[in-house]
């Protein structure tokens, strides 16, 4: 559970090989799959909140991320990715969520050296979204990571947003369109006018998508009502 993860890392947090070794070899300290997020959150908090120097933070963060990002790349390159999108989408969404939790140790005033490392999560997240944009969990976890990166990377996240927004808007459904709306609102609230270039191309497609979803839902309800009347 979460407490055991915290205690383990508090006792054993030493050079970076201990951290990267645990990520690449989870049998070294078996945990339940649902606790993986707590594991990454704990690592992030230890890296970002315990007074480490920026060079040490960068070195350890890179050591943690490298095997995890490589694991994601291996999944993306698997020939079975398109054959079983449900299974692989679940794997990839969990991996993206882990990166989002890892960033929780770095919030306000993130040093540029750390921002440079965290930006790699944006790149791999976009690759994941491009691979399975129709998978709802993938979209959801990518939006979670983007919300975190807005806090960590500040304006540095804006150049990547058009690519993300185009895919999220095209593939969102009635279940997650509000999540896309919240992401747009967060960008507006956080950055104001400087977000305009990133949002400009997304505004009309988002409005069209909302209209399409409303029309679809309304048509479905009318059809259901007609069937109920006939019965």
PDB file of C-alpha atoms in Angstrom:
ATOM      1  CA  UNK A   1       0.000   0.000   0.000  1.00  0.00           C
ATOM      2  CA  UNK A   2       0.962   3.640  -0.032  1.00  0.00           C
ATOM      3  CA  UNK A   3       2.468   3.641   3.440  1.00  0.00           C
ATOM      4  CA  UNK A   4       4.735   0.702   2.656  1.00  0.00           C
ATOM      5  CA  UNK A   5       5.958   2.467  -0.485  1.00  0.00           C
ATOM      6  CA  UNK A   6       6.754   5.598   1.507  1.00  0.00           C
ATOM      7  CA  UNK A   7       8.548   3.644   4.248  1.00  0.00           C
ATOM      8  CA  UNK A   8      10.527   1.613   1.758  1.00  0.00           C
ATOM      9  CA  UNK A   9      11.816   4.633  -0.104  1.00  0.00           C
ATOM     10  CA  UNK A  10      12.480   6.557   3.061  1.00  0.00           C
ATOM     11  CA  UNK A  11      14.771   3.747   4.213  1.00  0.00           C
ATOM     12  CA  UNK A  12      16.381   2.894   0.922  1.00  0.00           C
ATOM     13  CA  UNK A  13      16.566   6.160  -0.987  1.00  0.00           C
ATOM     14  CA  UNK A  14      20.218   6.147  -1.993  1.00  0.00           C
ATOM     15  CA  UNK A  15      21.903   6.495  -5.359  1.00  0.00           C
ATOM     16  CA  UNK A  16      19.841   6.533  -8.516  1.00  0.00           C
ATOM     17  CA  UNK A  17      20.476   2.860  -9.317  1.00  0.00           C
ATOM     18  CA  UNK A  18      18.175   1.837  -6.449  1.00  0.00           C
ATOM     19  CA  UNK A  19      15.319   3.869  -7.891  1.00  0.00           C
ATOM     20  CA  UNK A  20      15.792   2.925 -11.536  1.00  0.00           C
ATOM     21  CA  UNK A  21      16.390  -0.685 -10.544  1.00  0.00           C
ATOM     22  CA  UNK A  22      13.071  -0.848  -8.768  1.00  0.00           C
ATOM     23  CA  UNK A  23      11.208   0.586 -11.760  1.00  0.00           C
ATOM     24  CA  UNK A  24      12.865  -1.752 -14.245  1.00  0.00           C
ATOM     25  CA  UNK A  25      12.697  -4.743 -11.881  1.00  0.00           C
ATOM     26  CA  UNK A  26       9.443  -4.505  -9.890  1.00  0.00           C
ATOM     27  CA  UNK A  27      10.032  -7.944  -8.319  1.00  0.00           C
ATOM     28  CA  UNK A  28      12.637  -6.258  -6.127  1.00  0.00           C
ATOM     29  CA  UNK A  29       9.733  -4.849  -4.124  1.00  0.00           C
ATOM     30  CA  UNK A  30       6.424  -6.372  -5.284  1.00  0.00           C
ATOM     31  CA  UNK A  31       3.415  -4.064  -5.079  1.00  0.00           C
ATOM     32  CA  UNK A  32      -0.129  -4.282  -6.318  1.00  0.00           C
ATOM     33  CA  UNK A  33      -0.811  -2.678  -9.717  1.00  0.00           C
ATOM     34  CA  UNK A  34      -3.100  -0.094  -8.147  1.00  0.00           C
ATOM     35  CA  UNK A  35      -0.250   1.040  -5.915  1.00  0.00           C
ATOM     36  CA  UNK A  36       2.027   1.882  -8.826  1.00  0.00           C
ATOM     37  CA  UNK A  37       0.728   5.441  -8.906  1.00  0.00           C
ATOM     38  CA  UNK A  38       1.535   5.860  -5.224  1.00  0.00           C
ATOM     39  CA  UNK A  39       5.007   4.536  -5.923  1.00  0.00           C
ATOM     40  CA  UNK A  40       5.648   7.169  -8.562  1.00  0.00           C
ATOM     41  CA  UNK A  41       4.072   9.895  -6.460  1.00  0.00           C
ATOM     42  CA  UNK A  42       6.340   8.937  -3.543  1.00  0.00           C
ATOM     43  CA  UNK A  43       9.417   9.045  -5.742  1.00  0.00           C
ATOM     44  CA  UNK A  44       8.401  12.439  -7.108  1.00  0.00           C
ATOM     45  CA  UNK A  45       7.838  13.855  -3.629  1.00  0.00           C
ATOM     46  CA  UNK A  46      11.182  12.537  -2.419  1.00  0.00           C
ATOM     47  CA  UNK A  47      12.944  14.071  -5.383  1.00  0.00           C
ATOM     48  CA  UNK A  48      11.195  17.416  -5.278  1.00  0.00           C
ATOM     49  CA  UNK A  49      10.456  18.039  -1.607  1.00  0.00           C
ATOM     50  CA  UNK A  50      13.429  16.780   0.387  1.00  0.00           C
ATOM     51  CA  UNK A  51      15.999  19.486  -0.283  1.00  0.00           C
ATOM     52  CA  UNK A  52      18.026  17.778  -2.977  1.00  0.00           C
ATOM     53  CA  UNK A  53      20.175  20.002  -5.158  1.00  0.00           C
ATOM     54  CA  UNK A  54      18.858  20.673  -8.648  1.00  0.00           C
ATOM     55  CA  UNK A  55      21.624  18.589 -10.304  1.00  0.00           C
ATOM     56  CA  UNK A  56      20.750  15.646  -8.047  1.00  0.00           C
ATOM     57  CA  UNK A  57      17.035  16.100  -8.735  1.00  0.00           C
ATOM     58  CA  UNK A  58      17.703  16.086 -12.448  1.00  0.00           C
ATOM     59  CA  UNK A  59      19.954  13.024 -12.271  1.00  0.00           C
ATOM     60  CA  UNK A  60      17.566  10.967 -10.157  1.00  0.00           C
ATOM     61  CA  UNK A  61      14.486  12.067 -12.091  1.00  0.00           C
ATOM     62  CA  UNK A  62      16.155  11.061 -15.354  1.00  0.00           C
ATOM     63  CA  UNK A  63      17.112   7.709 -13.815  1.00  0.00           C
ATOM     64  CA  UNK A  64      13.504   7.071 -12.817  1.00  0.00           C
ATOM     65  CA  UNK A  65      11.954   8.208 -16.079  1.00  0.00           C
ATOM     66  CA  UNK A  66      14.315   6.527 -18.519  1.00  0.00           C
ATOM     67  CA  UNK A  67      13.266   2.872 -17.985  1.00  0.00           C
ATOM     68  CA  UNK A  68       9.612   3.882 -17.752  1.00  0.00           C
ATOM     69  CA  UNK A  69       9.694   5.882 -20.988  1.00  0.00           C
ATOM     70  CA  UNK A  70      11.560   3.022 -22.661  1.00  0.00           C
ATOM     71  CA  UNK A  71       8.830   0.661 -21.516  1.00  0.00           C
ATOM     72  CA  UNK A  72       6.205   2.933 -23.089  1.00  0.00           C
ATOM     73  CA  UNK A  73       8.193   3.077 -26.327  1.00  0.00           C
ATOM     74  CA  UNK A  74       8.386  -0.716 -26.392  1.00  0.00           C
ATOM     75  CA  UNK A  75       4.588  -0.937 -26.111  1.00  0.00           C
ATOM     76  CA  UNK A  76       4.144   1.677 -28.854  1.00  0.00           C
ATOM     77  CA  UNK A  77       6.376  -0.363 -31.153  1.00  0.00           C
ATOM     78  CA  UNK A  78       4.578  -3.622 -30.477  1.00  0.00           C
ATOM     79  CA  UNK A  79       2.914  -5.142 -33.566  1.00  0.00           C
ATOM     80  CA  UNK A  80       0.007  -6.126 -31.332  1.00  0.00           C
ATOM     81  CA  UNK A  81      -0.857  -2.543 -30.440  1.00  0.00           C
ATOM     82  CA  UNK A  82      -3.534  -2.150 -33.102  1.00  0.00           C
ATOM     83  CA  UNK A  83      -4.709  -5.744 -32.774  1.00  0.00           C
ATOM     84  CA  UNK A  84      -5.685  -5.352 -29.137  1.00  0.00           C
ATOM     85  CA  UNK A  85      -6.169  -1.623 -28.477  1.00  0.00           C
ATOM     86  CA  UNK A  86      -8.193  -2.216 -25.322  1.00  0.00           C
ATOM     87  CA  UNK A  87      -5.436  -4.107 -23.515  1.00  0.00           C
ATOM     88  CA  UNK A  88      -2.601  -1.929 -24.753  1.00  0.00           C
ATOM     89  CA  UNK A  89      -4.602   1.224 -24.182  1.00  0.00           C
ATOM     90  CA  UNK A  90      -5.022   0.243 -20.552  1.00  0.00           C
ATOM     91  CA  UNK A  91      -1.281  -0.380 -20.234  1.00  0.00           C
ATOM     92  CA  UNK A  92      -0.373   2.925 -21.867  1.00  0.00           C
ATOM     93  CA  UNK A  93      -2.910   4.959 -19.917  1.00  0.00           C
ATOM     94  CA  UNK A  94      -1.541   3.570 -16.660  1.00  0.00           C
ATOM     95  CA  UNK A  95       1.987   4.442 -17.743  1.00  0.00           C
ATOM     96  CA  UNK A  96       1.012   8.020 -18.581  1.00  0.00           C
ATOM     97  CA  UNK A  97      -0.761   8.330 -15.232  1.00  0.00           C
ATOM     98  CA  UNK A  98       2.414   7.192 -13.460  1.00  0.00           C
ATOM     99  CA  UNK A  99       4.374   9.990 -15.137  1.00  0.00           C
ATOM    100  CA  UNK A 100       1.723  12.485 -14.071  1.00  0.00           C
ATOM    101  CA  UNK A 101       1.981  11.305 -10.468  1.00  0.00           C
ATOM    102  CA  UNK A 102       5.776  11.443 -10.634  1.00  0.00           C
ATOM    103  CA  UNK A 103       5.556  15.157 -11.429  1.00  0.00           C
ATOM    104  CA  UNK A 104       3.635  15.916  -8.215  1.00  0.00           C
ATOM    105  CA  UNK A 105       6.894  16.612  -6.437  1.00  0.00           C
ATOM    106  CA  UNK A 106       7.544  19.497  -8.826  1.00  0.00           C
ATOM    107  CA  UNK A 107       4.936  22.205  -8.851  1.00  0.00           C
ATOM    108  CA  UNK A 108       5.600  25.923  -8.551  1.00  0.00           C
ATOM    109  CA  UNK A 109       8.933  27.439  -9.494  1.00  0.00           C
ATOM    110  CA  UNK A 110      10.174  24.286 -11.205  1.00  0.00           C
ATOM    111  CA  UNK A 111      13.843  24.874 -12.155  1.00  0.00           C
ATOM    112  CA  UNK A 112      14.581  24.989 -15.904  1.00  0.00           C
ATOM    113  CA  UNK A 113      16.820  21.927 -15.576  1.00  0.00           C
ATOM    114  CA  UNK A 114      13.873  19.935 -14.202  1.00  0.00           C
ATOM    115  CA  UNK A 115      11.451  21.381 -16.741  1.00  0.00           C
ATOM    116  CA  UNK A 116      13.721  20.059 -19.480  1.00  0.00           C
ATOM    117  CA  UNK A 117      13.416  16.523 -18.105  1.00  0.00           C
ATOM    118  CA  UNK A 118       9.672  16.770 -17.491  1.00  0.00           C
ATOM    119  CA  UNK A 119       9.126  17.966 -21.051  1.00  0.00           C
ATOM    120  CA  UNK A 120      10.090  14.476 -22.173  1.00  0.00           C
ATOM    121  CA  UNK A 121       6.859  13.266 -20.553  1.00  0.00           C
ATOM    122  CA  UNK A 122       4.937  15.614 -22.847  1.00  0.00           C
ATOM    123  CA  UNK A 123       6.628  14.126 -25.895  1.00  0.00           C
ATOM    124  CA  UNK A 124       5.934  10.520 -24.908  1.00  0.00           C
ATOM    125  CA  UNK A 125       2.390  11.413 -23.881  1.00  0.00           C
ATOM    126  CA  UNK A 126       1.717  12.860 -27.332  1.00  0.00           C
ATOM    127  CA  UNK A 127       3.090   9.692 -28.936  1.00  0.00           C
ATOM    128  CA  UNK A 128       0.722   7.623 -26.785  1.00  0.00           C
ATOM    129  CA  UNK A 129      -2.265   9.787 -27.685  1.00  0.00           C
ATOM    130  CA  UNK A 130      -1.380   9.639 -31.373  1.00  0.00           C
ATOM    131  CA  UNK A 131      -1.221   5.850 -31.200  1.00  0.00           C
ATOM    132  CA  UNK A 132      -4.628   5.318 -29.563  1.00  0.00           C
ATOM    133  CA  UNK A 133      -6.657   8.554 -29.616  1.00  0.00           C
ATOM    134  CA  UNK A 134      -9.918   6.615 -29.636  1.00  0.00           C
ATOM    135  CA  UNK A 135      -9.156   4.947 -26.282  1.00  0.00           C
ATOM    136  CA  UNK A 136     -11.020   6.855 -23.575  1.00  0.00           C
ATOM    137  CA  UNK A 137      -8.606   6.003 -20.744  1.00  0.00           C
ATOM    138  CA  UNK A 138      -5.654   7.113 -22.863  1.00  0.00           C
ATOM    139  CA  UNK A 139      -7.326  10.465 -23.518  1.00  0.00           C
ATOM    140  CA  UNK A 140      -8.199  10.842 -19.844  1.00  0.00           C
ATOM    141  CA  UNK A 141      -4.701  10.160 -18.520  1.00  0.00           C
ATOM    142  CA  UNK A 142      -3.112  12.354 -21.181  1.00  0.00           C
ATOM    143  CA  UNK A 143      -5.310  15.217 -20.005  1.00  0.00           C
ATOM    144  CA  UNK A 144      -4.310  14.505 -16.406  1.00  0.00           C
ATOM    145  CA  UNK A 145      -0.643  14.729 -17.366  1.00  0.00           C
ATOM    146  CA  UNK A 146      -1.215  17.927 -19.359  1.00  0.00           C
ATOM    147  CA  UNK A 147      -2.908  19.535 -16.379  1.00  0.00           C
ATOM    148  CA  UNK A 148       0.156  18.693 -14.310  1.00  0.00           C
ATOM    149  CA  UNK A 149       2.544  19.977 -16.975  1.00  0.00           C
ATOM    150  CA  UNK A 150       0.674  23.287 -17.149  1.00  0.00           C
ATOM    151  CA  UNK A 151       1.707  23.722 -13.520  1.00  0.00           C
ATOM    152  CA  UNK A 152       5.268  22.437 -13.955  1.00  0.00           C
ATOM    153  CA  UNK A 153       6.285  23.746 -17.365  1.00  0.00           C
ATOM    154  CA  UNK A 154       4.258  26.951 -17.407  1.00  0.00           C
ATOM    155  CA  UNK A 155       4.334  28.552 -20.893  1.00  0.00           C
ATOM    156  CA  UNK A 156       6.673  25.812 -22.079  1.00  0.00           C
ATOM    157  CA  UNK A 157       3.720  23.497 -22.558  1.00  0.00           C
ATOM    158  CA  UNK A 158       1.890  25.807 -24.984  1.00  0.00           C
ATOM    159  CA  UNK A 159       3.710  24.872 -28.238  1.00  0.00           C
ATOM    160  CA  UNK A 160       2.604  21.248 -27.806  1.00  0.00           C
ATOM    161  CA  UNK A 161      -1.034  22.020 -27.049  1.00  0.00           C
ATOM    162  CA  UNK A 162      -2.391  22.346 -30.633  1.00  0.00           C
ATOM    163  CA  UNK A 163      -1.345  18.770 -31.411  1.00  0.00           C
ATOM    164  CA  UNK A 164      -2.947  17.474 -28.233  1.00  0.00           C
ATOM    165  CA  UNK A 165      -6.125  19.510 -28.576  1.00  0.00           C
ATOM    166  CA  UNK A 166      -6.695  18.476 -32.186  1.00  0.00           C
ATOM    167  CA  UNK A 167      -6.717  14.790 -31.213  1.00  0.00           C
ATOM    168  CA  UNK A 168      -8.633  15.255 -27.959  1.00  0.00           C
ATOM    169  CA  UNK A 169     -11.379  17.290 -29.620  1.00  0.00           C
ATOM    170  CA  UNK A 170     -11.704  14.964 -32.604  1.00  0.00           C
ATOM    171  CA  UNK A 171     -12.032  11.821 -30.509  1.00  0.00           C
ATOM    172  CA  UNK A 172     -13.747  12.988 -27.321  1.00  0.00           C
ATOM    173  CA  UNK A 173     -17.254  11.764 -26.603  1.00  0.00           C
ATOM    174  CA  UNK A 174     -20.118  12.704 -24.322  1.00  0.00           C
ATOM    175  CA  UNK A 175     -18.250  11.145 -21.395  1.00  0.00           C
ATOM    176  CA  UNK A 176     -15.088  13.230 -21.597  1.00  0.00           C
ATOM    177  CA  UNK A 177     -15.963  16.368 -23.558  1.00  0.00           C
ATOM    178  CA  UNK A 178     -16.222  18.211 -20.233  1.00  0.00           C
ATOM    179  CA  UNK A 179     -12.656  17.149 -19.435  1.00  0.00           C
ATOM    180  CA  UNK A 180     -11.520  18.736 -22.695  1.00  0.00           C
ATOM    181  CA  UNK A 181     -13.472  21.860 -21.765  1.00  0.00           C
ATOM    182  CA  UNK A 182     -11.756  21.988 -18.373  1.00  0.00           C
ATOM    183  CA  UNK A 183      -8.361  21.695 -20.052  1.00  0.00           C
ATOM    184  CA  UNK A 184      -9.206  24.610 -22.336  1.00  0.00           C
ATOM    185  CA  UNK A 185     -10.429  26.636 -19.371  1.00  0.00           C
ATOM    186  CA  UNK A 186      -7.251  25.872 -17.430  1.00  0.00           C
ATOM    187  CA  UNK A 187      -5.116  27.114 -20.301  1.00  0.00           C
ATOM    188  CA  UNK A 188      -7.145  30.321 -20.539  1.00  0.00           C
ATOM    189  CA  UNK A 189      -7.099  30.940 -16.794  1.00  0.00           C
ATOM    190  CA  UNK A 190      -3.405  30.153 -16.403  1.00  0.00           C
ATOM    191  CA  UNK A 191      -1.945  31.956 -19.393  1.00  0.00           C
ATOM    192  CA  UNK A 192      -4.541  34.484 -20.568  1.00  0.00           C
ATOM    193  CA  UNK A 193      -3.737  36.189 -23.877  1.00  0.00           C
ATOM    194  CA  UNK A 194      -0.485  34.290 -24.434  1.00  0.00           C
ATOM    195  CA  UNK A 195      -2.531  31.075 -24.784  1.00  0.00           C
ATOM    196  CA  UNK A 196      -4.367  32.429 -27.845  1.00  0.00           C
ATOM    197  CA  UNK A 197      -1.969  30.959 -30.450  1.00  0.00           C
ATOM    198  CA  UNK A 198      -2.284  27.536 -28.833  1.00  0.00           C
ATOM    199  CA  UNK A 199      -6.077  27.729 -28.572  1.00  0.00           C
ATOM    200  CA  UNK A 200      -6.957  29.536 -31.777  1.00  0.00           C
ATOM    201  CA  UNK A 201      -7.125  26.450 -33.974  1.00  0.00           C
ATOM    202  CA  UNK A 202      -9.060  24.519 -31.324  1.00  0.00           C
ATOM    203  CA  UNK A 203     -11.957  26.904 -30.691  1.00  0.00           C
ATOM    204  CA  UNK A 204     -14.157  26.251 -33.710  1.00  0.00           C
ATOM    205  CA  UNK A 205     -13.520  22.476 -33.855  1.00  0.00           C
ATOM    206  CA  UNK A 206     -14.466  22.263 -30.181  1.00  0.00           C
ATOM    207  CA  UNK A 207     -17.709  24.164 -30.728  1.00  0.00           C
ATOM    208  CA  UNK A 208     -18.543  21.948 -33.707  1.00  0.00           C
ATOM    209  CA  UNK A 209     -17.799  18.857 -31.630  1.00  0.00           C
ATOM    210  CA  UNK A 210     -20.083  20.073 -28.841  1.00  0.00           C
ATOM    211  CA  UNK A 211     -22.855  20.742 -31.359  1.00  0.00           C
ATOM    212  CA  UNK A 212     -22.384  17.300 -32.879  1.00  0.00           C
ATOM    213  CA  UNK A 213     -22.538  15.592 -29.492  1.00  0.00           C
ATOM    214  CA  UNK A 214     -25.629  17.535 -28.450  1.00  0.00           C
ATOM    215  CA  UNK A 215     -27.331  16.638 -31.729  1.00  0.00           C
ATOM    216  CA  UNK A 216     -26.428  12.974 -31.347  1.00  0.00           C
ATOM    217  CA  UNK A 217     -27.628  12.819 -27.754  1.00  0.00           C
ATOM    218  CA  UNK A 218     -30.862  14.635 -28.598  1.00  0.00           C
ATOM    219  CA  UNK A 219     -31.522  12.330 -31.546  1.00  0.00           C
ATOM    220  CA  UNK A 220     -30.879   9.272 -29.395  1.00  0.00           C
ATOM    221  CA  UNK A 221     -33.269  10.492 -26.732  1.00  0.00           C
ATOM    222  CA  UNK A 222     -35.972  11.231 -29.279  1.00  0.00           C
ATOM    223  CA  UNK A 223     -35.563   7.778 -30.765  1.00  0.00           C
ATOM    224  CA  UNK A 224     -35.793   6.223 -27.319  1.00  0.00           C
ATOM    225  CA  UNK A 225     -38.942   8.241 -26.549  1.00  0.00           C
ATOM    226  CA  UNK A 226     -40.530   7.156 -29.831  1.00  0.00           C
ATOM    227  CA  UNK A 227     -39.835   3.516 -29.029  1.00  0.00           C
ATOM    228  CA  UNK A 228     -41.303   3.954 -25.548  1.00  0.00           C
ATOM    229  CA  UNK A 229     -44.464   5.499 -27.001  1.00  0.00           C
ATOM    230  CA  UNK A 230     -44.919   2.601 -29.402  1.00  0.00           C
ATOM    231  CA  UNK A 231     -44.620   0.143 -26.549  1.00  0.00           C
TER     232      UNK A 231
END
